[in-house]
Structure formats: C-alpha cells, structure tokens
Short mmCIF file of C-alpha atoms in Angstrom, two decimals:
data_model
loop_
_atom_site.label_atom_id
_atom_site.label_comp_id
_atom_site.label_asym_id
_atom_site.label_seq_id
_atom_site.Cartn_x
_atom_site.Cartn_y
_atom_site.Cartn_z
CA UNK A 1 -143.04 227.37 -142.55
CA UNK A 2 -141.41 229.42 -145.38
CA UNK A 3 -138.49 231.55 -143.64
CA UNK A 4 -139.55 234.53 -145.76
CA UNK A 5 -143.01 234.61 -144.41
CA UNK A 6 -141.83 233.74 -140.72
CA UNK A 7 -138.83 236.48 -138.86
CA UNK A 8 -135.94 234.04 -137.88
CA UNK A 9 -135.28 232.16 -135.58
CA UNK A 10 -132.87 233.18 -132.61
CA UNK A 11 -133.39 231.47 -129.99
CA UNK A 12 -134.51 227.41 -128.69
CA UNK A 13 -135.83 227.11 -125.36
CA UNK A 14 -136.28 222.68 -124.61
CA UNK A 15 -138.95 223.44 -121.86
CA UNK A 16 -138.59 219.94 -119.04
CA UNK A 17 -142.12 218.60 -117.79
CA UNK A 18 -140.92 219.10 -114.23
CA UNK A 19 -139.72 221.86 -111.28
CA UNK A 20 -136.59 223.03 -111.10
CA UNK A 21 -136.40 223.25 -107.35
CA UNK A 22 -134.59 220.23 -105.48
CA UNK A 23 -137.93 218.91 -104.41
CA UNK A 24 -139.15 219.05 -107.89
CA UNK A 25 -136.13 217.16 -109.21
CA UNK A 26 -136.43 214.97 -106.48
CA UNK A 27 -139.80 213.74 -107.01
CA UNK A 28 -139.40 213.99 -111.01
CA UNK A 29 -136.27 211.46 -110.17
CA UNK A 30 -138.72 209.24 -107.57
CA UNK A 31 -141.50 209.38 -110.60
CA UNK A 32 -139.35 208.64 -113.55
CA UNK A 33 -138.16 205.60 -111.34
CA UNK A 34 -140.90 204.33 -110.50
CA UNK A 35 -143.13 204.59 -113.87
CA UNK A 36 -144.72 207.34 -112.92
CA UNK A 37 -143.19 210.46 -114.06
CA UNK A 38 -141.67 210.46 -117.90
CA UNK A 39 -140.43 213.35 -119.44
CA UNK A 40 -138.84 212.91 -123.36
CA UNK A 41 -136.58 216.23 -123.09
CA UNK A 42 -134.85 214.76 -120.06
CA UNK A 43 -134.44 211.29 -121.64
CA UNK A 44 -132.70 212.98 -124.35
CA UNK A 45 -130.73 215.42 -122.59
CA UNK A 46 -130.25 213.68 -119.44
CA UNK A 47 -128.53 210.36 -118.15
CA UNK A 48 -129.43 209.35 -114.71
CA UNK A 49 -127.70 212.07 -112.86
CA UNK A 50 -126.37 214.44 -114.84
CA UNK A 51 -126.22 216.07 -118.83
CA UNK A 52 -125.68 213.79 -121.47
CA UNK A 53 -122.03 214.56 -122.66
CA UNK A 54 -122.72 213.71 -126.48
CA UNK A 55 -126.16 216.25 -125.74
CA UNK A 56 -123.84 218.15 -125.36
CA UNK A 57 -121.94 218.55 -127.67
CA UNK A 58 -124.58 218.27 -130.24
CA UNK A 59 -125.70 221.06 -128.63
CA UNK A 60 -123.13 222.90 -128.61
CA UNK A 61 -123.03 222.60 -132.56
CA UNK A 62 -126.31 223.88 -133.09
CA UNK A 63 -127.03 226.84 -135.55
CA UNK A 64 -129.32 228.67 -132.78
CA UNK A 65 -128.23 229.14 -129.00
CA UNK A 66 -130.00 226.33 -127.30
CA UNK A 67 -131.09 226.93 -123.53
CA UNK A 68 -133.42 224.40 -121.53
CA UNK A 69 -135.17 225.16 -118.36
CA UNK A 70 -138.18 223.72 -116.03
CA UNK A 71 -141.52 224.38 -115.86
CA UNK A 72 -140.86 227.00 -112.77
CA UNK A 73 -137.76 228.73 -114.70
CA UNK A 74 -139.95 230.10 -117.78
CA UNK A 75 -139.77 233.75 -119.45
CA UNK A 76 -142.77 234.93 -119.72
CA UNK A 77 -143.44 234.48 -123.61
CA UNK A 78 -142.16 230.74 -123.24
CA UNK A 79 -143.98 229.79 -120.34
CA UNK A 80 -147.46 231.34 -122.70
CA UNK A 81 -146.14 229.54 -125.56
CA UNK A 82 -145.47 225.75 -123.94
CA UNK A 83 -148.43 226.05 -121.33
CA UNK A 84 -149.74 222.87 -121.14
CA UNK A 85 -147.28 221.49 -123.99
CA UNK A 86 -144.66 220.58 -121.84
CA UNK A 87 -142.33 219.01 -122.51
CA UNK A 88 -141.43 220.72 -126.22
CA UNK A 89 -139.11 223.11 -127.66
CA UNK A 90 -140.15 226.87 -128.04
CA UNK A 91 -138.75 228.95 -130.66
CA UNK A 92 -138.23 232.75 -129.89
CA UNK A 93 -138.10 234.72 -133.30
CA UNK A 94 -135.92 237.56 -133.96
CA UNK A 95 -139.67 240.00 -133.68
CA UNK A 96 -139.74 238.32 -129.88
CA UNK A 97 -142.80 236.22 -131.22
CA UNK A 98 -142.43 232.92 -129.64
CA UNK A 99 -144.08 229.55 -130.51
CA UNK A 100 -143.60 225.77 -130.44
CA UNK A 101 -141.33 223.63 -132.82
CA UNK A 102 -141.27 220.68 -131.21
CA UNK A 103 -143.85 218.84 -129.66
CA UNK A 104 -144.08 215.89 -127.39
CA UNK A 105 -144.68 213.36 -129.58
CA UNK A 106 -141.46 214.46 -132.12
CA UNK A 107 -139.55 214.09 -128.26
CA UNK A 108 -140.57 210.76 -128.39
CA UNK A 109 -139.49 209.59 -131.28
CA UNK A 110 -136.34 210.78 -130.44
CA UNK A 111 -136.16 207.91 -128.66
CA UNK A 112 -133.60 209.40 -125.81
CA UNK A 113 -130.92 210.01 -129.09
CA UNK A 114 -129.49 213.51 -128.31
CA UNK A 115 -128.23 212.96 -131.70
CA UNK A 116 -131.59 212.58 -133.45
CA UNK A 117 -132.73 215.26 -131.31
CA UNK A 118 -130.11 217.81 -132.40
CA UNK A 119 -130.99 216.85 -135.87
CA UNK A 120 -134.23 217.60 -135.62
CA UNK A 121 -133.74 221.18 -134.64
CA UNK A 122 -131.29 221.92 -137.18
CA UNK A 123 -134.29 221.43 -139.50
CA UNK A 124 -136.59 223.41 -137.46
CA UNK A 125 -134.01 226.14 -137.03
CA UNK A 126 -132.65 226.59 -140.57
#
C-alpha cells in the first residue's frame, strides 16, 4: 500500500488462534500435542512453555510497538478486523482504522523463525 495514501501505522496486534484462559491454554497445549491444534503465531513466538527469548528481542527492535493477545483478549476494532482470520497480525493506523497485515499463510512460512517473522513486519510497518 503506498504510505501516502494509507495514515501510518502505530500499532501491531499478532492475534493467537486460541483462549487466553488456563483452560484455553491448556487444551491449545493438549491440541498442539497431539496434532490437533496448530497455531503459526505461537510457533513463532512461543517455545514449549514459555516466549521465545530471540522473539523477543526481535521484538523488542521493532519500528511499531508490538502487542499479541488471544482470541478472548481482543479490542474491539481487532477482534472485527481478525474475525475468522486468526491467527494474523492486525495493524491499527494512526486514524484508529484497523486491518490485517499478515495472514495465516505469511505465519507459515515463517516457518516458527521469530527472526523471519520480525522481518516481515518491518516491511509491513515501514
């Protein structure tokens, strides 16, 4: 999208296909185990346990403040923006627009690299 046309960027919400409550984490955790239950953003972000530490930092050098949260922690505007697109980055522009930058397939091919990952929104938030 040309920057010129589009208000900026401000804001990346990663948006998990899962609950944030223990018993969603706890059958996201049974699913993911078992073959059932896959979810790219937590691949990436994620070891088994707990945050990724080169996520984060990659994160943490990111041009935009990055925040993820699960399907049952959504604003408003995000949770309109990524129904039904989960799991996938939204974007919240500096007019309070909101839309989505990164889709579950780009997740994918991610491959679980938080580095590839962070890469990729650097281009999407420039």
């Amino acid at each position: 999208m040309d920057s010129q046309s589009s208000p900026r960027i401000v804001k990346l919400t990663g948006v998990y296909d899962a609950n944030g409550s223990l018993a969603g984490e706890l059958a996201y955790w049974m699913g993911a185990r078992l073959g059932k239950r896959h979810c790219a953003l937590c691949e990436i972000t994620h070891g088994l346990v707990r945050t990724k530490p080169e996520w984060r930092e990659a994160r943490d050098g990111l041009p935009v403040e990055f925040t993820a949260v699960h399907l049952d922690e959504r604003d408003p505007e995000v949770a309109e923006a990524s129904l039904g697109k989960e799991p996938c980055v939204v974007a919240i522009r500096e007019d309070g627009s909101a839309e989505v930058v990164v889709g579950k397939a780009e997740l994918e091919d991610c491959e679980g690299d938080p580095m590839a990952f962070a890469a990729l929104l650097r281009t999407v938030s420039s």
